[in-house]
CSV table of C-alpha atoms in Angstrom, one decimal:
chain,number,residue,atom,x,y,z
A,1,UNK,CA,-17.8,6.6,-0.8
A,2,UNK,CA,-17.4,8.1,2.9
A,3,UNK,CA,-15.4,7.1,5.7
A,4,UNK,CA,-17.1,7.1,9.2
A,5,UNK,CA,-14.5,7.0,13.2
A,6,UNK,CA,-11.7,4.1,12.7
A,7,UNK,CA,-8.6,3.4,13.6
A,8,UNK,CA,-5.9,1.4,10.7
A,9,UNK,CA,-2.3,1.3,9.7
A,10,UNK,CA,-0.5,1.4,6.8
A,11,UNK,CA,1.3,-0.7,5.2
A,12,UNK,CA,4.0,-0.8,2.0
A,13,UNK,CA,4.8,-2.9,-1.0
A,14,UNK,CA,6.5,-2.2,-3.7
A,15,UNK,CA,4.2,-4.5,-5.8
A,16,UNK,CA,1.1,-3.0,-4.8
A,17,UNK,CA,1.9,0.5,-4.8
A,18,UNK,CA,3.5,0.3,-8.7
A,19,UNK,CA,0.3,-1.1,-9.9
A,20,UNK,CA,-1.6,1.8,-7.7
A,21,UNK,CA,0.3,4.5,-8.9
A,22,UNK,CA,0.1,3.1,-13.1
A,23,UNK,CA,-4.3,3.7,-12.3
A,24,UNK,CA,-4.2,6.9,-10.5
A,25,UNK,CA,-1.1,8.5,-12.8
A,26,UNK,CA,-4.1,9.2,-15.7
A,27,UNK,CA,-6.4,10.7,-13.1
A,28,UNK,CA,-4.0,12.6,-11.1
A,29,UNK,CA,-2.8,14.6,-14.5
A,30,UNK,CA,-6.1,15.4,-15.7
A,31,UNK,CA,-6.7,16.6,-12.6
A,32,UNK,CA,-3.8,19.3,-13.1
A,33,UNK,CA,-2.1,17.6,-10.2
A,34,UNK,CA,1.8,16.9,-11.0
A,35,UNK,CA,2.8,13.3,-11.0
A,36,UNK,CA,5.9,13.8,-8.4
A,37,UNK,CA,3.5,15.4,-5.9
A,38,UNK,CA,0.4,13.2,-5.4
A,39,UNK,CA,1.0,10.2,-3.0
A,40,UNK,CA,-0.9,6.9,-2.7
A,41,UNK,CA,-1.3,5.2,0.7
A,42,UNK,CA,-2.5,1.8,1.6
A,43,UNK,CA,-4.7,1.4,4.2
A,44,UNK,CA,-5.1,-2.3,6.1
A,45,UNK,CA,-8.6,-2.1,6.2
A,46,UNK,CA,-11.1,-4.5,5.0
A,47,UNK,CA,-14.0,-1.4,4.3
A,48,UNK,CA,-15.0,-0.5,0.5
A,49,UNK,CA,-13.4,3.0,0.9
A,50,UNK,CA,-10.8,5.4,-0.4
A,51,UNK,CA,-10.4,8.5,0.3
A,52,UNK,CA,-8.2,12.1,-0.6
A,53,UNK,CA,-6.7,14.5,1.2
A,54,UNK,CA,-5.6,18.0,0.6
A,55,UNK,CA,-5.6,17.0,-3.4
A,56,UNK,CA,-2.3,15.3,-3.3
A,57,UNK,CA,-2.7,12.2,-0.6
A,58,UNK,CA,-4.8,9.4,-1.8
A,59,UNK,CA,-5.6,6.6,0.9
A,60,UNK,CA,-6.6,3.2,-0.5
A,61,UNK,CA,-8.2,0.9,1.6
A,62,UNK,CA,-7.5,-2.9,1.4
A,63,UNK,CA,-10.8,-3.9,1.3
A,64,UNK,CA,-11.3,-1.9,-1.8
A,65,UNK,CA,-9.3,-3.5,-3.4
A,66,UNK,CA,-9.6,-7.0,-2.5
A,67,UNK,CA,-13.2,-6.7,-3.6
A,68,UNK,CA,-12.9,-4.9,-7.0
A,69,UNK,CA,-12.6,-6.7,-9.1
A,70,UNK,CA,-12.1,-4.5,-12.3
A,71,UNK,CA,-9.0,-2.2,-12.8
A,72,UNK,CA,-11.2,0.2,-14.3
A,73,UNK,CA,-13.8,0.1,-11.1
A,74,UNK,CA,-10.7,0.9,-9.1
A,75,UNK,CA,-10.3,4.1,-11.0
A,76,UNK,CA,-13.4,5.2,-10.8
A,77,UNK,CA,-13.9,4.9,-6.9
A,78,UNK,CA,-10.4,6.9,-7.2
A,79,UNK,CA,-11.6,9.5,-9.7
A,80,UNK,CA,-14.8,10.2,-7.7
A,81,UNK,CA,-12.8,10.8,-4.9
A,82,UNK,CA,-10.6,13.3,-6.8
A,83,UNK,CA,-14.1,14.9,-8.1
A,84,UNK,CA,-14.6,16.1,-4.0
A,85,UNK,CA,-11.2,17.9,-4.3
A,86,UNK,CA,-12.3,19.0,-7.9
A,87,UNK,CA,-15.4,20.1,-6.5
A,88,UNK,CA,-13.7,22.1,-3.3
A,89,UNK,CA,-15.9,20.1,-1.2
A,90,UNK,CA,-13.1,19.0,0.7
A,91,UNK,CA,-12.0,22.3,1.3
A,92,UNK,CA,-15.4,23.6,2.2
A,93,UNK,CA,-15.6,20.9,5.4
A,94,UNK,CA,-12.1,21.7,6.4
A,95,UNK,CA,-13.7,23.6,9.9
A,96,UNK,CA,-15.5,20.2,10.3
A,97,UNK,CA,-12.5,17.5,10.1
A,98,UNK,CA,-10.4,16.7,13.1
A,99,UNK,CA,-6.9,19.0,13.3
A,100,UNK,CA,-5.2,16.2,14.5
A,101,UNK,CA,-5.9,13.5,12.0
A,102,UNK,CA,-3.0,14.2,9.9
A,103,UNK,CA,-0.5,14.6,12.8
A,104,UNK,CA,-1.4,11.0,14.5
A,105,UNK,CA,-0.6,8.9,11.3
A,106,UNK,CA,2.4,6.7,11.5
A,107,UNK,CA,3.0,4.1,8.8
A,108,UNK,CA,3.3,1.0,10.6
A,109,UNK,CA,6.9,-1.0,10.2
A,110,UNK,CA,6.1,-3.3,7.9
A,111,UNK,CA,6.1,-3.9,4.1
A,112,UNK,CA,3.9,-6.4,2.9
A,113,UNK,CA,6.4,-8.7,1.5
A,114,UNK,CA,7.8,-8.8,5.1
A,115,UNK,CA,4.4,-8.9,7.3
A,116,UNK,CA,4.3,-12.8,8.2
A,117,UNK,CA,6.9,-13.8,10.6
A,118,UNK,CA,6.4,-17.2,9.9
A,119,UNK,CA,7.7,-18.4,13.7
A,120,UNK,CA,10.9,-16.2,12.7
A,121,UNK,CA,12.0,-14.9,16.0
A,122,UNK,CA,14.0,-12.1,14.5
A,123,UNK,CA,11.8,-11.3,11.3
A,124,UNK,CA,8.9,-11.1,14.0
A,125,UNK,CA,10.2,-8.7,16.9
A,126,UNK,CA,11.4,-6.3,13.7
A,127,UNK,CA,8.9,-6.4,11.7
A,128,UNK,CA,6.0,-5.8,14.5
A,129,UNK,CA,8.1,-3.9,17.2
A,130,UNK,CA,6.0,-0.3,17.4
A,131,UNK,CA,3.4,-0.9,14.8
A,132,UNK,CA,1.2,1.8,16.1
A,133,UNK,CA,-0.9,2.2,13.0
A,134,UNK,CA,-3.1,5.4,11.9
A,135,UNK,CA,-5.6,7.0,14.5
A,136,UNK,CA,-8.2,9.2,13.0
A,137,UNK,CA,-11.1,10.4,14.8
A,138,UNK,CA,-13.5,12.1,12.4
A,139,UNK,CA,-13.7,12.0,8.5
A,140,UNK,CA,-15.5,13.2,5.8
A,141,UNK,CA,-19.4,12.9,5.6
A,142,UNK,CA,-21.0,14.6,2.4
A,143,UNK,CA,-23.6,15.4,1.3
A,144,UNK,CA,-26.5,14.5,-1.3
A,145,UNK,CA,-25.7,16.8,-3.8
A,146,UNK,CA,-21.6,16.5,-3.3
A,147,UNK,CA,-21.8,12.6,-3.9
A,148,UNK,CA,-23.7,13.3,-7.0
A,149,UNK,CA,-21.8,16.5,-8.6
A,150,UNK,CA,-18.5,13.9,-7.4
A,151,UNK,CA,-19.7,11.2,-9.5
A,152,UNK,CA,-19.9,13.4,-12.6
A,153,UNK,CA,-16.7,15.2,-12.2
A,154,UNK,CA,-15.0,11.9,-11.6
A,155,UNK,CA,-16.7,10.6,-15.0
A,156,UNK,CA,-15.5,13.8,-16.5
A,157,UNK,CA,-12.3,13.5,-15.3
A,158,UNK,CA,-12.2,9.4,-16.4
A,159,UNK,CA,-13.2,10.6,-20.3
A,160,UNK,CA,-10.6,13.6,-20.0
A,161,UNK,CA,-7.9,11.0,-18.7
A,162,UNK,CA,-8.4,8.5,-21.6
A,163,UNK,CA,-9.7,5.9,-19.5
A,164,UNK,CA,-12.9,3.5,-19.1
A,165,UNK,CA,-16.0,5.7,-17.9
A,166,UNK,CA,-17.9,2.8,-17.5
A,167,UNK,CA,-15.8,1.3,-14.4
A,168,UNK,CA,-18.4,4.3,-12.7
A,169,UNK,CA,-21.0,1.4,-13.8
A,170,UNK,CA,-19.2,-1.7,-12.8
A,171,UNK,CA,-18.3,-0.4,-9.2
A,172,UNK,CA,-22.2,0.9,-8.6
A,173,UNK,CA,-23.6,-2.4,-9.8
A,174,UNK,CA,-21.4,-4.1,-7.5
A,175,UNK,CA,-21.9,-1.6,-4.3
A,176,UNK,CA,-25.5,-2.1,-4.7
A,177,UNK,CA,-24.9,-6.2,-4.7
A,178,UNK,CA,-23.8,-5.9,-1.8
A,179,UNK,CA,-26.6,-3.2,-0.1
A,180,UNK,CA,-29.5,-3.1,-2.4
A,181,UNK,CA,-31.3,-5.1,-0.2
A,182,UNK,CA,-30.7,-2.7,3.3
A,183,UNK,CA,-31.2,0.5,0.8
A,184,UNK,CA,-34.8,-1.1,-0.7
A,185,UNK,CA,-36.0,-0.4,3.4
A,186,UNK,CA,-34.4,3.4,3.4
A,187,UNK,CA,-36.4,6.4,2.7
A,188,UNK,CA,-33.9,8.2,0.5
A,189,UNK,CA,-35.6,11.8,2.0
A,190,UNK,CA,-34.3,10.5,5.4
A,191,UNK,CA,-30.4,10.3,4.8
A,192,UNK,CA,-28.0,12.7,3.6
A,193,UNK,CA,-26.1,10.3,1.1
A,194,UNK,CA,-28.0,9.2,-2.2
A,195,UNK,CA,-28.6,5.6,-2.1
A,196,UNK,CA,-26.9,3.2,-4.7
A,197,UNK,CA,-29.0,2.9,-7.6
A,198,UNK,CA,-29.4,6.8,-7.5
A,199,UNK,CA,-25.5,7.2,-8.1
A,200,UNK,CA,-25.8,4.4,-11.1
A,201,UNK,CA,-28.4,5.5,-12.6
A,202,UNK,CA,-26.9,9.4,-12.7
A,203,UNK,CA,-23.6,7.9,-14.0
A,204,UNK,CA,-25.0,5.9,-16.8
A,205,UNK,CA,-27.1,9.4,-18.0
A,206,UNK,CA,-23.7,11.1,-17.3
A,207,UNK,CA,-21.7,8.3,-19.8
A,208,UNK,CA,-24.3,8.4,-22.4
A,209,UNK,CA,-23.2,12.0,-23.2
A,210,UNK,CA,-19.7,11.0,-23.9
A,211,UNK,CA,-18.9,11.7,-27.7
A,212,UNK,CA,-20.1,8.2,-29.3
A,213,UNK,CA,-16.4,7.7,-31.4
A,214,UNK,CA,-14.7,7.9,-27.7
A,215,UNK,CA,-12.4,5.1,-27.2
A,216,UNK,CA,-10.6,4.6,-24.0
A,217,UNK,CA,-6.1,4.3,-24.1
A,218,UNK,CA,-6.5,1.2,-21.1
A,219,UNK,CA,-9.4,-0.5,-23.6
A,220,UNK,CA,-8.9,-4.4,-23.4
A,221,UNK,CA,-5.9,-3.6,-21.2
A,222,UNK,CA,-4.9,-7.5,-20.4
A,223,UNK,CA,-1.1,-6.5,-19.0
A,224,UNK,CA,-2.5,-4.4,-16.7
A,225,UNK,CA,-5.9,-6.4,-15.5
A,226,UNK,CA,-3.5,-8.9,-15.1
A,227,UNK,CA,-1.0,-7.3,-12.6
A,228,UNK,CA,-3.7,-6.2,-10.8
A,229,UNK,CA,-5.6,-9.6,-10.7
A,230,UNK,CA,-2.1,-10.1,-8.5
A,231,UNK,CA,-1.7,-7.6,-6.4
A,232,UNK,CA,-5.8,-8.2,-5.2
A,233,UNK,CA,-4.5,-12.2,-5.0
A,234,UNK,CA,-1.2,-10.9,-3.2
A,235,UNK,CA,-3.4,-8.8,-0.4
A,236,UNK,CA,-5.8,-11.8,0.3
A,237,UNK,CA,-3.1,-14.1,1.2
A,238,UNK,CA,-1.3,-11.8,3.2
A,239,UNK,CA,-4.5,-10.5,4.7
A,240,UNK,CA,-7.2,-13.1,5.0
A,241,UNK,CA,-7.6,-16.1,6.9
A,242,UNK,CA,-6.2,-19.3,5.0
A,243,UNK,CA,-10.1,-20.6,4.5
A,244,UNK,CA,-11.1,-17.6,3.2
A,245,UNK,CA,-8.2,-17.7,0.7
A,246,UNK,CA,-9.2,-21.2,-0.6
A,247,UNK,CA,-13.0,-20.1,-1.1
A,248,UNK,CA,-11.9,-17.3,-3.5
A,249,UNK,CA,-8.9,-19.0,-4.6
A,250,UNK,CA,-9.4,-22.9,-4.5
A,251,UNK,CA,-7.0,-25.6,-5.6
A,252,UNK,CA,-9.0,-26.0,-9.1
A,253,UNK,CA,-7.6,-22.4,-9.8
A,254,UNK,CA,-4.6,-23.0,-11.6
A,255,UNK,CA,-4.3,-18.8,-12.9
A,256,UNK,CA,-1.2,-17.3,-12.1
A,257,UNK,CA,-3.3,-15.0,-9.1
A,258,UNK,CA,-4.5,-17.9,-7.3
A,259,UNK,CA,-1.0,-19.7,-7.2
A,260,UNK,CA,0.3,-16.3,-6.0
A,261,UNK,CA,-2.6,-16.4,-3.3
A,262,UNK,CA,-1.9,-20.1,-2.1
A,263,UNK,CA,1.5,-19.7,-2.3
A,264,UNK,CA,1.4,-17.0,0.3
A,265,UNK,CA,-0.6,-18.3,2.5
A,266,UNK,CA,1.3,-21.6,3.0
A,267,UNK,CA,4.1,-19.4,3.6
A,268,UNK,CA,1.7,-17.7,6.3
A,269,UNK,CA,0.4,-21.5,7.7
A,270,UNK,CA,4.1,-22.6,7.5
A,271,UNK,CA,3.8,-24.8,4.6
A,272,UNK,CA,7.4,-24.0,3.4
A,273,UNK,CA,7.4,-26.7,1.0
A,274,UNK,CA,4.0,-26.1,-0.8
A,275,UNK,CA,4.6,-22.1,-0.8
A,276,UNK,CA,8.5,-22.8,-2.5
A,277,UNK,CA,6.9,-24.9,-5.3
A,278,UNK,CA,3.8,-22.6,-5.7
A,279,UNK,CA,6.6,-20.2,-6.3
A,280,UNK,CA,8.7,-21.5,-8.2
A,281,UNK,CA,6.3,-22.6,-10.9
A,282,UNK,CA,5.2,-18.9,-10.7
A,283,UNK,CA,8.7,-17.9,-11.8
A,284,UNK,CA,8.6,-20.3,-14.3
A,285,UNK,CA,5.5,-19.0,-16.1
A,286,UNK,CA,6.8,-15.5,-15.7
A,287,UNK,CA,10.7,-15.5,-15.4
A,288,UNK,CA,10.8,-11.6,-15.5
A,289,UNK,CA,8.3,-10.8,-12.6
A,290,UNK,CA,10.6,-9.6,-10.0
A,291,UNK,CA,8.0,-10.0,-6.8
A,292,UNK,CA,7.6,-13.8,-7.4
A,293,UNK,CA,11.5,-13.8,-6.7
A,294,UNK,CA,10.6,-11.3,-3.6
A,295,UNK,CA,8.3,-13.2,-2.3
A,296,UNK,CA,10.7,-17.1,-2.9
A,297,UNK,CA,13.3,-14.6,-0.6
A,298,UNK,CA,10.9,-14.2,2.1
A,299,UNK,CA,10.0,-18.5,2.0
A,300,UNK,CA,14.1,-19.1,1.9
A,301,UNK,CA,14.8,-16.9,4.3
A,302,UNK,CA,11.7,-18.3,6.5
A,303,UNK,CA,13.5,-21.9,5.8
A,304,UNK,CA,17.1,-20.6,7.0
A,305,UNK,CA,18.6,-21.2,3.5
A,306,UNK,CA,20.2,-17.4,3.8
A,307,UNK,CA,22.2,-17.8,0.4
A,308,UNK,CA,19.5,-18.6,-1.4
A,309,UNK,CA,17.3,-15.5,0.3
A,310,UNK,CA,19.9,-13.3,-0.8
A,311,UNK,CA,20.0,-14.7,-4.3
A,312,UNK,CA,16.8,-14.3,-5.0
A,313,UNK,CA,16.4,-11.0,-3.7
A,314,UNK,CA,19.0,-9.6,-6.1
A,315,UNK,CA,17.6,-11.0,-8.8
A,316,UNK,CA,13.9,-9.3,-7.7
A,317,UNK,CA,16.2,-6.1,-7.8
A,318,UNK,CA,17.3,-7.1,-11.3
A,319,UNK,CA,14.4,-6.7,-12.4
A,320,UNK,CA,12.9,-3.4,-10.8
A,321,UNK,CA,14.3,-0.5,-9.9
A,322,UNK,CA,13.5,1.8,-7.0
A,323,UNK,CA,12.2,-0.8,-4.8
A,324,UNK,CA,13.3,-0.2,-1.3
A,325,UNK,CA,10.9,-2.8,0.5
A,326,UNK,CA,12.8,-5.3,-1.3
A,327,UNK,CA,16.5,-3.3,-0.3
A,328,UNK,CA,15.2,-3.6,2.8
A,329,UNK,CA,14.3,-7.5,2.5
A,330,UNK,CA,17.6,-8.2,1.7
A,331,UNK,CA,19.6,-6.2,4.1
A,332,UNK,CA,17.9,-7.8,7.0
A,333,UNK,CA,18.7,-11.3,5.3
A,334,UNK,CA,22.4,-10.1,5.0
A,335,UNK,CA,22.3,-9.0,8.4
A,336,UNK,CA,21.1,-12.2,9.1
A,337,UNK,CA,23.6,-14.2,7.5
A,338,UNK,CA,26.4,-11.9,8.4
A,339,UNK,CA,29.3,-13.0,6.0
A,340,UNK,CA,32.4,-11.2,4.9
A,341,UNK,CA,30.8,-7.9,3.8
A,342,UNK,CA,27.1,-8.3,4.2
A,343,UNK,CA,26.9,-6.4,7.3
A,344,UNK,CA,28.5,-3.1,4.4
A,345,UNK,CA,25.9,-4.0,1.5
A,346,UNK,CA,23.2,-4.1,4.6
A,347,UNK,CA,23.8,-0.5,4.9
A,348,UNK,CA,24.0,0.3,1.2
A,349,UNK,CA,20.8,-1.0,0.9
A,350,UNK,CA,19.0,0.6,3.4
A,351,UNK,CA,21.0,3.8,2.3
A,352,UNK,CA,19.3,3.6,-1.0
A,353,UNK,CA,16.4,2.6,0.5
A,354,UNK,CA,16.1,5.6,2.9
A,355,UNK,CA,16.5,8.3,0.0
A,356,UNK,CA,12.9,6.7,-1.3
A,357,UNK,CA,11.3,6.0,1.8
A,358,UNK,CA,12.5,6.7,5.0
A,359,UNK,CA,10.5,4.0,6.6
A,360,UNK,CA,11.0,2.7,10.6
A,361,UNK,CA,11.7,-0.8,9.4
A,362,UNK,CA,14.9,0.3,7.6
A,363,UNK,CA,16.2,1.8,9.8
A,364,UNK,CA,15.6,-0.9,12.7
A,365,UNK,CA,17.7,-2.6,9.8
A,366,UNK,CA,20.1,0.1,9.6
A,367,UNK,CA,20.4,-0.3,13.5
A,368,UNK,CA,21.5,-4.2,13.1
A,369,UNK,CA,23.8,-3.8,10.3
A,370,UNK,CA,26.2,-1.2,12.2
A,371,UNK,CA,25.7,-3.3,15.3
A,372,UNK,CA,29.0,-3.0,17.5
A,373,UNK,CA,31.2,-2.1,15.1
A,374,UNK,CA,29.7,1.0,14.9
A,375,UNK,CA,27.2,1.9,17.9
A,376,UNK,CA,26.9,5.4,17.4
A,377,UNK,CA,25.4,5.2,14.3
A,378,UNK,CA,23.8,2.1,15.2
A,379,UNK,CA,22.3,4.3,18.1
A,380,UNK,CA,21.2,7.0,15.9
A,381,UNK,CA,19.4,4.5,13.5
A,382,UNK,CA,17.5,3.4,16.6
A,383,UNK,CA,16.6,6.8,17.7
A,384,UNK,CA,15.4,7.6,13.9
A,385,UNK,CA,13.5,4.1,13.9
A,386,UNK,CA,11.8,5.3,17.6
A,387,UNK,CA,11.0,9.0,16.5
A,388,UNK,CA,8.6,7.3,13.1
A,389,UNK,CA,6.9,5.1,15.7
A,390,UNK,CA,6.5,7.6,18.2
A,391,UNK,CA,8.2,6.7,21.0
A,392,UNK,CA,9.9,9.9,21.6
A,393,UNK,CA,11.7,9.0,25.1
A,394,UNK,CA,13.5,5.8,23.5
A,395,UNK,CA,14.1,8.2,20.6
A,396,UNK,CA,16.1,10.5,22.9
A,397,UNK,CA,17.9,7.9,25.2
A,398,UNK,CA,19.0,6.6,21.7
A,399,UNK,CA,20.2,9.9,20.3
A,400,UNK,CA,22.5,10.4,23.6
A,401,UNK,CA,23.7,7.0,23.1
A,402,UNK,CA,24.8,8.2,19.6
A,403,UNK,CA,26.1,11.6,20.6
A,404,UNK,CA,29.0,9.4,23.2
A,405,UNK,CA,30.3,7.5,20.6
A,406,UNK,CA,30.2,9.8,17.7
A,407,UNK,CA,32.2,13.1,16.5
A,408,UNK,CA,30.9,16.1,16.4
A,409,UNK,CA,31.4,16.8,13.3
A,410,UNK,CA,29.4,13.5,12.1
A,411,UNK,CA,26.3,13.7,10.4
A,412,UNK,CA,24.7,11.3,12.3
A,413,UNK,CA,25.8,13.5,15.7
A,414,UNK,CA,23.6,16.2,14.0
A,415,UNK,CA,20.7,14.5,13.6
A,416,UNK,CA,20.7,13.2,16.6
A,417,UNK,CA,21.1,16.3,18.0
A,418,UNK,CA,17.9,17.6,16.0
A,419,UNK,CA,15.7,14.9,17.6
A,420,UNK,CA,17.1,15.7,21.0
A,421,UNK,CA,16.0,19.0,20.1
């Protein structure tokens, strides 16, 4: 589990990252590292990788996780990467990783809930406007003996968190599916990584040590296979091509993932109609699930039916809390439909939104709700929006804009003033 030169972006949902953060949560703690400091990023990449940085910043790639199939496997591709840091192997290779890498990452502005435009003029130019993506130009390459002392602290540190050692097994067996046949022509004495079946058959000594009477919390865990089975049916039809949806999810697939998948991408091929009822029957199997109301939002909005985007968008934030894709949803939506008082709740929302996440799409959002009643903060939203996509010459025009039409004593006036400076 390396990663070799490329160049991705990031991407947000609410959905994804919950479900993220309820597998890594276990790991991160027995790994002494404190809940409200490690964060989980998603990157849109179709590689079977992760990745950690500095202990605290996990990177998952898409790929990963539109392949794994297991919860558990997920885990364990997570807690050998949390072995390296363990193992101050990541520390040790510092002098060989690029200084820049971490500087030239900007999270694209997008959330996946929001990434189709659907022929939406206005959803479009938002959502895509500046999308520059992550540019990294060297990463991590270890060696022999690191892989294998990071498999066994990561099944270590699976049996110290509670959870399912045997995901090591699961992820292996599949990894080496998919390359025992180009490893059977590698001399293993010739490369500096161990070769697939090495790495599964050290992890299954390593599990055979575990205590006999050890019994996993997640054991026969069907809530959370479940919500994951989701989010991996949520990424393919946001992110794969609508054929290669129907070969992994075809129409004989009635399950709740493969109706999220279709549904998706009909919204994606413009099939408005077939994506609403997929939808709705979604809703009707699980009433409480507040992203099948997020994603009926983005298919009413995509239709023009404005009131009914907005209602289902508060009811999505009914049922979660702390979801500021979904704030951010519906503010553009209001901003959209632009009645008595939307244009205020537009900027409560990305308000809220912006003390979670201060992503560039909210405040492009921001931007639109103040609009001309109030340019000078709707200029400083646009400089802040600028500045997170790296555009630092709009971002000053935009801050000088602001400081015109605002007081000095405004908030906004200062902040412009700081990206000016």
């Amino acid at each position: 589990m390396s990663c070799n030169t490329w160049a991705a972006s990031l991407i947000n949902d609410t959905e994804t990252e919950r479900v993220l953060r309820g597998l890594v949560t276990p790991l991160a703690v027995a790994a002494d590292i404190p809940e409200n400091r490690f964060k989980i990023h998603i990157v849109n990449d179709d590689d079977f990788n992760a990745f950690v940085m500095g202990g605290e910043d996990i990177y998952v790639y898409t790929g990963l996780m539109k392949q794994i199939k297991s919860p558990d496997a997920l885990q364990a591709v997570i807690a050998h990467e949390l072995g390296h840091t363990i193992g101050g192997h990541v520390a040790q290779m510092a002098d060989r990783m690029d200084a820049e890498m971490k500087r030239t990452m900007l999270i694209q502005a997008l959330g996946v809930g929001l990434m189709v435009a659907g022929g939406n003029p206005t959803l479009g130019a938002g959502v895509l406007a500046g999308s520059s993506g992550v540019a990294q130009q060297s990463m991590m390459a270890f060696t022999r003996d690191e892989e294998r002392i990071a498999d066994n602290l990561g099944v270590d540190l699976m049996v110290r968190a509670k959870q399912n050692p045997n995901g090591f097994v699961t992820v292996f067996e599949q990894m080496h599916d998919l390359t025992g046949v180009l490893e059977s022509k590698i001399n293993p004495n010739h490369v500096n990584h161990p070769l697939t079946m090495e790495r599964l058959n050290n992890v299954r000594t390593r599990i055979a040590d575990v205590a006999p009477d050890y019994a996993p919390d997640n054991a026969d865990n069907q809530k959370r296979i479940a919500e994951y089975e989701l989010v991996r049916a949520k990424l393919v039809g946001y992110l794969d091509k609508p054929a290669q949806v129907l070969n992994k999810y075809p129409y004989a697939d009635k399950s709740d993932a493969a109706l999220y998948a279709r549904a998706i991408a009909n919204m994606r091929g413009g099939n408005l109609d077939g994506a609403r009822m997929g939808t709705q029957t979604l809703i009707s199997r699980q009433p409480n699930n507040p992203y099948f109301y997020e994603l009926l939002g983005d298919i009413e909005y995509q239709f023009g039916h404005y009131d009914d985007s907005v209602t289902a968008y508060e009811k999505a934030l009914e049922l979660t809390e702390n979801a500021p894709q979904i704030q951010t949803a519906l503010a553009l939506v209001l901003t959209e439909r632009n009645k008595p008082g939307d244009a205020t709740r537009a900027i409560e929302l990305c308000k809220r939104a912006l003390l979670k996440e201060p992503a560039p799409l909210v405040y492009w959002v921001l931007a639109r709700a103040y609009g001309d009643a109030d340019t000078g903060r709707s200029a400083w939203a646009m400089a802040e929006y600028n500045k997170l996509i790296g555009k630092d010459d709009e971002a000053k025009k935009y801050a000088k804009r602001a400081q015109k039409d605002l007081k000095k004593t405004d908030a906004e006036y200062i902040k412009a003033g700081d990206i000016l400076r």
